[in-house]
Amino acid sequence: MFKKGELRDLFDSIFAKSWPMWVGGITLAVLNILLFVIKYPWGSSSGYANIGQNLFQVLGINSLGTSIPISLHAVALLNIFVVVGAFVASLLSKEFGIRVAPIGELIKGFVGGALMAIGATVGAGCTTGGFFTGVAALSGGALALGLGFTAGTFVALRYLLWEMEALPNISMGKNFTFLNGTGKKTGWQRWLGWILIAAVLYIFSRYTASANGAAKIIGWHVFLGLILGMILQRSRYCIVRAFREPFMTGEATAPVAVILSILVTLVGFTVIKYFGVGNAGELSMRAIEMKAVYANFWLRALIGGFIFGLGMTVAGGCAVGTLWRAGEGHIKLWMSAFGFVVMAPISKLAIVPFVKGILPESMQSKLFLPDILGYTGAVVLVLFILLLWYLFVKWNERTGKFSAL
């Protein structure tokens, strides 16, 4: 598409080579900080729920609650354009292909997505909004979610290893790939990628040209969704791997990338919360401080995190990992997204009230760590936990003590 020269070198550095995952983690952290300044930090699960509610309404099922249209829901649009961004990046890098896994894997994708929906709604957060964003937002519930993810991932991984031995036929069968970027006559992929970028920029301009402030915010979610999806696909940033690999291969690449991304986000979020940056005219200082701090500390987050950990390991992608892999053309992850979309409204209506009803308030409270430790103490605690995580995964990478393979 570009002839040899500086522009071609720039294009190749972005789309011809995979990025180190830690580079993706740092750039994603910067974009998360921007999202906080614009309106609210990065999250995904509420967007899935909104899409699900709209889907059920189209089908005439209104008993699961009504919701605002997808076109007016910032997080739902962010999710959609993360998929578009990953699709664009995979087209420009000629890595797109419709990849159909065996039927057993497709079923596992759907089941994993449904479990993630239950876990995210019960635990009031997924790996993105609840953990990655939540830890940086100094939420005590985010730390409990992380423990739940760890336990759920460990149990699900043990099940998958057992399944490979005892029930190998479940995942056996042919894999099919269509429209992949290898071979001749693949130039259409890059042309389509550029056309989609132009289309997204047009949509962005339409939203931001509005005099309505809410429309401008939605427009920026459209644009940043595109960029997030492209970065996720090029760096293959994966929170599932951060929890899974220490128990599987022992590789520390993904955990270190996630630790770095949380660290950078922590700096930005702490400044925003401490000084009340962003939306200061609309919200009180306290309201800004409590963003991304949910009523899930401690047992509610632990239960939800465990269920979510099961689901993301079975599906092979978390809430955001599902989106960018779907954008690459993985049908198993489309099944995961469908399971998440379908189950999220059902869980919000039928499962979450039950769990909240049986748990005492002390086990599902909002815990903003600076309230009990001060900002300095809260930041030091999070830094200490990140350091312990880093030391563990590097030690385990070297020794293989907790690795199954």
XYZ file of C-alpha atoms in Angstrom:
405
model
C 0.000 0.000 0.000
C 2.909 2.338 0.801
C 6.065 2.365 -1.291
C 9.449 2.053 0.361
C 10.391 5.066 2.436
C 9.694 6.716 5.762
C 5.927 6.192 5.640
C 6.373 2.531 4.782
C 8.823 2.111 7.661
C 6.328 3.735 10.028
C 3.497 1.544 8.762
C 5.592 -1.616 9.097
C 6.698 -0.728 12.616
C 3.045 -0.546 13.658
C 1.391 -3.246 11.582
C 4.085 -5.588 10.260
C 5.554 -6.416 13.652
C 3.871 -7.429 16.884
C 4.315 -5.011 19.751
C 5.795 -6.074 23.086
C 2.895 -6.630 25.461
C 4.322 -4.181 28.000
C 4.224 -1.415 25.381
C 0.545 -2.146 24.858
C 0.000 -2.130 28.612
C 1.545 1.310 29.068
C -0.352 2.869 26.146
C -3.616 1.331 27.355
C -2.939 2.830 30.782
C -2.558 6.299 29.267
C -5.847 5.910 27.390
C -7.557 4.726 30.575
C -6.412 7.921 32.293
C -7.850 9.935 29.399
C -11.172 8.112 29.735
C -11.239 9.045 33.426
C -10.656 12.722 32.600
C -13.343 12.629 29.914
C -16.019 10.918 32.009
C -15.300 7.587 33.663
C -12.448 5.039 33.687
C -12.352 2.035 31.378
C -14.835 -0.751 31.967
C -16.627 -3.324 29.827
C -19.269 -5.345 31.649
C -21.932 -2.613 31.769
C -21.614 -2.287 27.995
C -22.284 -6.001 27.530
C -25.346 -5.704 29.789
C -26.678 -2.738 27.822
C -26.296 -4.569 24.510
C -28.031 -7.599 26.030
C -30.961 -5.570 27.320
C -31.386 -3.921 23.926
C -31.249 -7.330 22.247
C -33.976 -8.705 24.500
C -36.106 -5.595 23.906
C -35.833 -6.104 20.140
C -37.064 -9.670 20.703
C -40.015 -8.317 22.670
C -38.707 -9.466 26.059
C -39.028 -6.474 28.375
C -39.087 -8.349 31.683
C -35.279 -8.105 31.947
C -35.414 -4.344 32.257
C -35.237 -1.484 29.801
C -32.076 0.297 28.833
C -31.017 3.336 26.892
C -30.231 2.782 23.201
C -26.776 1.455 22.394
C -26.047 4.622 20.400
C -26.341 6.649 23.625
C -24.480 4.256 25.940
C -20.798 5.204 26.075
C -19.516 1.865 27.395
C -21.545 -0.214 24.928
C -20.151 1.865 22.071
C -16.658 1.613 23.529
C -16.995 -2.187 23.470
C -18.281 -2.217 19.907
C -15.489 0.007 18.654
C -12.850 -2.022 20.487
C -14.011 -4.882 18.243
C -13.853 -2.568 15.232
C -10.384 -1.373 16.227
C -9.079 -4.915 16.572
C -10.699 -5.765 13.228
C -8.976 -2.790 11.596
C -5.584 -3.656 13.098
C -5.859 -7.284 12.015
C -6.816 -6.179 8.497
C -3.926 -3.730 8.195
C -1.493 -6.354 9.493
C -3.075 -9.055 7.303
C -3.781 -11.173 10.371
C -7.567 -11.279 10.066
C -9.309 -14.545 9.359
C -12.651 -16.075 10.233
C -11.520 -18.929 12.461
C -14.120 -21.552 13.327
C -13.185 -23.860 16.194
C -14.691 -27.334 16.763
C -18.236 -27.400 18.150
C -17.058 -28.349 21.634
C -14.837 -25.267 21.777
C -17.681 -23.061 20.551
C -19.898 -24.370 23.351
C -17.132 -23.710 25.861
C -16.882 -20.183 24.502
C -20.581 -19.559 25.144
C -20.486 -21.154 28.608
C -17.366 -19.183 29.499
C -19.017 -15.946 28.403
C -22.134 -16.713 30.450
C -20.001 -17.440 33.521
C -18.150 -14.165 33.024
C -21.480 -12.324 32.893
C -22.563 -13.900 36.173
C -19.199 -13.195 37.767
C -19.060 -9.583 36.580
C -22.579 -8.763 37.758
C -22.289 -10.613 41.069
C -18.807 -9.259 41.777
C -19.591 -5.759 40.450
C -16.692 -5.779 38.039
C -14.721 -7.612 35.375
C -10.987 -7.825 34.748
C -11.013 -4.369 33.169
C -13.348 -2.104 35.128
C -13.290 -4.118 38.326
C -9.618 -5.097 38.530
C -7.290 -3.190 36.163
C -9.170 0.073 36.640
C -10.300 -0.741 40.185
C -6.846 -1.407 41.638
C -5.550 1.846 40.146
C -8.633 3.602 41.558
C -7.595 2.412 45.050
C -10.642 0.184 45.490
C -10.452 -2.478 48.177
C -12.979 -4.561 46.271
C -10.618 -4.716 43.285
C -8.025 -6.511 45.394
C -10.648 -9.072 46.453
C -11.655 -9.501 42.801
C -8.036 -10.273 41.959
C -7.958 -13.042 44.553
C -11.190 -14.438 43.132
C -9.808 -14.360 39.580
C -6.721 -16.230 40.747
C -8.726 -18.975 42.454
C -11.192 -19.312 39.569
C -8.422 -19.455 36.983
C -6.567 -22.123 38.939
C -9.675 -24.329 39.283
C -10.696 -23.879 35.622
C -7.194 -24.652 34.410
C -7.156 -27.854 36.450
C -10.493 -28.789 34.884
C -9.201 -28.132 31.352
C -6.119 -30.254 31.970
C -8.341 -33.026 33.317
C -10.661 -32.673 30.314
C -7.743 -33.111 27.907
C -6.932 -36.434 29.551
C -10.375 -37.812 30.382
C -12.639 -36.276 27.720
C -10.426 -35.420 24.733
C -13.289 -35.711 22.241
C -14.975 -32.570 23.595
C -12.493 -30.277 21.880
C -11.599 -32.507 18.947
C -12.637 -31.742 15.416
C -11.647 -29.667 12.428
C -10.729 -26.002 12.586
C -11.775 -23.916 9.599
C -10.289 -20.604 8.496
C -11.789 -18.299 5.883
C -10.672 -14.980 4.393
C -7.297 -15.176 6.102
C -4.542 -12.735 5.241
C -2.016 -15.233 3.901
C -1.479 -16.024 0.248
C -2.319 -14.011 -2.840
C -5.138 -11.515 -3.323
C -5.166 -10.209 0.246
C -4.732 -6.526 -0.597
C -8.453 -6.018 0.064
C -7.794 -6.430 3.784
C -5.726 -3.270 4.038
C -8.067 -1.267 1.832
C -11.000 -2.320 3.998
C -9.024 -1.358 7.103
C -8.477 2.191 5.833
C -12.122 2.496 4.802
C -13.216 1.492 8.304
C -10.874 4.039 9.880
C -12.413 6.740 7.696
C -15.910 5.578 8.670
C -15.103 5.679 12.395
C -13.585 9.149 12.075
C -16.775 10.291 10.349
C -18.918 8.877 13.180
C -16.591 10.542 15.696
C -16.949 13.892 13.927
C -20.749 13.621 13.894
C -20.920 13.047 17.649
C -18.372 15.726 18.543
C -19.955 18.324 16.233
C -23.057 18.241 18.430
C -23.690 21.049 20.901
C -24.715 18.370 23.397
C -21.943 17.662 25.898
C -23.061 14.054 26.362
C -22.790 13.457 22.609
C -19.224 14.775 22.621
C -18.340 12.319 25.390
C -19.873 9.450 23.415
C -17.922 10.535 20.344
C -14.653 10.311 22.239
C -15.599 6.829 23.425
C -16.084 5.851 19.772
C -12.649 7.185 18.826
C -10.829 5.799 21.864
C -12.563 2.442 21.389
C -10.993 2.251 17.929
C -7.541 3.070 19.321
C -7.909 0.680 22.269
C -8.879 -2.158 19.944
C -5.927 -1.518 17.665
C -3.472 -1.440 20.576
C -4.962 -4.573 22.129
C -4.635 -6.482 18.863
C -1.119 -5.339 18.035
C 0.258 -5.977 21.537
C -1.946 -9.007 22.275
C -2.466 -7.572 25.740
C -4.260 -10.209 27.759
C -5.341 -10.140 31.410
C -6.440 -13.795 31.220
C -2.854 -14.776 30.495
C -1.685 -12.702 33.453
C -3.658 -14.984 35.768
C -3.373 -18.213 33.757
C 0.249 -18.424 32.634
C 1.846 -18.648 36.104
C -0.206 -21.830 36.661
C 0.270 -23.147 33.129
C 3.569 -22.370 31.397
C 5.095 -20.177 34.081
C 5.733 -17.398 31.552
C 5.776 -13.944 33.191
C 5.351 -11.732 30.105
C 1.616 -11.121 30.541
C 1.648 -10.579 34.325
C 4.510 -8.085 34.026
C 2.653 -6.186 31.273
C -0.494 -5.986 33.411
C 1.517 -4.900 36.466
C 3.133 -2.103 34.442
C -0.221 -0.966 33.067
C -1.743 -0.844 36.561
C 1.300 1.044 37.841
C 1.035 3.761 35.180
C -2.734 3.994 35.641
C -2.274 4.236 39.410
C -0.151 7.365 39.028
C -2.699 9.063 36.779
C -5.744 8.060 38.806
C -4.171 9.140 42.095
C -3.472 12.609 40.706
C -7.017 12.857 39.330
C -8.624 11.756 42.587
C -6.338 13.704 44.904
C -6.741 16.996 43.034
C -10.267 16.413 41.687
C -9.228 16.671 38.039
C -11.888 16.203 35.358
C -15.611 16.927 35.609
C -14.840 19.129 38.601
C -17.634 21.493 37.675
C -20.195 18.693 37.616
C -19.144 16.493 40.501
C -18.045 16.933 44.057
C -14.541 15.969 45.098
C -15.987 12.916 46.855
C -17.844 11.771 43.748
C -14.605 11.875 41.749
C -12.773 9.953 44.472
C -15.398 7.204 44.483
C -15.331 6.564 40.744
C -14.529 2.893 40.004
C -15.071 2.019 43.672
C -17.971 -0.417 43.911
C -20.032 -1.970 46.696
C -18.310 -5.345 46.502
C -15.769 -5.543 49.328
C -14.965 -8.221 50.204
C -16.938 -11.473 49.861
C -19.136 -10.299 47.000
C -16.032 -9.508 44.950
C -14.396 -12.777 45.936
C -17.425 -14.834 44.825
C -17.910 -12.897 41.591
C -14.194 -12.945 40.833
C -14.060 -16.714 41.282
C -16.962 -17.254 38.862
C -15.467 -14.792 36.380
C -12.088 -16.533 36.636
C -13.739 -19.833 35.735
C -15.435 -18.263 32.737
C -12.508 -16.364 31.281
C -10.251 -19.412 31.477
C -12.783 -21.678 29.790
C -13.576 -19.067 27.129
C -9.947 -18.113 26.518
C -10.575 -14.398 26.920
C -11.819 -11.943 29.543
C -14.323 -9.148 28.897
C -11.905 -7.092 26.784
C -9.840 -10.044 25.541
C -13.042 -11.479 24.116
C -13.656 -8.252 22.205
C -10.301 -7.919 20.476
C -10.068 -11.615 19.651
C -13.575 -11.436 18.196
C -12.323 -8.562 16.052
C -9.597 -10.853 14.701
C -12.291 -13.287 13.566
C -12.260 -15.962 16.286
C -15.782 -17.427 16.303
C -15.231 -19.033 19.712
C -14.824 -15.546 21.160
C -17.922 -14.360 19.305
C -19.724 -17.157 21.145
C -18.165 -15.925 24.377
C -19.357 -12.382 23.699
C -22.839 -13.706 22.903
C -22.924 -15.679 26.154
C -21.873 -12.553 28.074
C -24.481 -10.384 26.330
C -27.316 -12.866 26.904
C -26.524 -13.735 30.512
C -25.636 -10.283 31.889
C -29.230 -8.928 31.975
C -30.529 -12.253 33.333
C -27.937 -12.290 36.091
C -28.623 -8.658 37.023
C -32.313 -9.450 37.446
C -32.284 -12.968 38.923
C -28.901 -13.737 40.497
C -27.477 -10.467 41.811
C -30.480 -9.625 44.047
C -30.257 -13.102 45.594
C -26.544 -12.772 46.343
C -26.938 -9.246 47.700
C -29.836 -10.414 49.839
C -27.926 -13.164 51.623
C -24.682 -11.241 52.176
C -24.421 -8.837 55.113
C -23.576 -5.229 54.279
C -20.120 -5.695 55.787
C -19.307 -8.182 53.012
C -20.456 -5.990 50.114
C -19.402 -2.487 51.039
C -17.618 0.291 49.173
C -14.033 0.457 50.380
C -11.937 3.367 49.168
C -8.518 2.542 50.572
C -7.489 6.168 51.318
C -10.451 6.401 53.707
C -8.643 4.067 56.102
C -4.993 4.426 55.060
C -4.782 7.898 53.585
C -3.568 8.421 50.035
C 0.050 7.686 50.893
C -0.777 4.487 52.758
C -3.189 3.298 50.051
C -0.692 3.872 47.240
C 2.085 2.187 49.219
C -0.172 -0.829 49.850
C -1.012 -1.188 46.149
C 2.649 -0.779 45.184
C 3.606 -3.444 47.720
C 1.006 -5.869 46.324
C 2.181 -5.213 42.752
C 5.775 -5.800 43.850
C 4.844 -9.109 45.504
C 2.986 -10.170 42.351
C 5.982 -9.264 40.191
C 8.432 -11.127 42.433
C 6.178 -14.187 42.503
C 5.708 -14.457 38.730
C 9.412 -13.908 38.018
C 10.390 -16.488 40.657
C 7.812 -18.929 39.302
C 9.029 -18.327 35.732
C 12.509 -19.304 36.865
C 11.566 -22.278 39.056
C 8.266 -23.545 37.580
C 7.020 -24.401 41.076
C 3.375 -23.565 40.342
C 3.338 -24.390 36.627
C 1.412 -27.319 35.199
C 3.425 -27.631 31.973
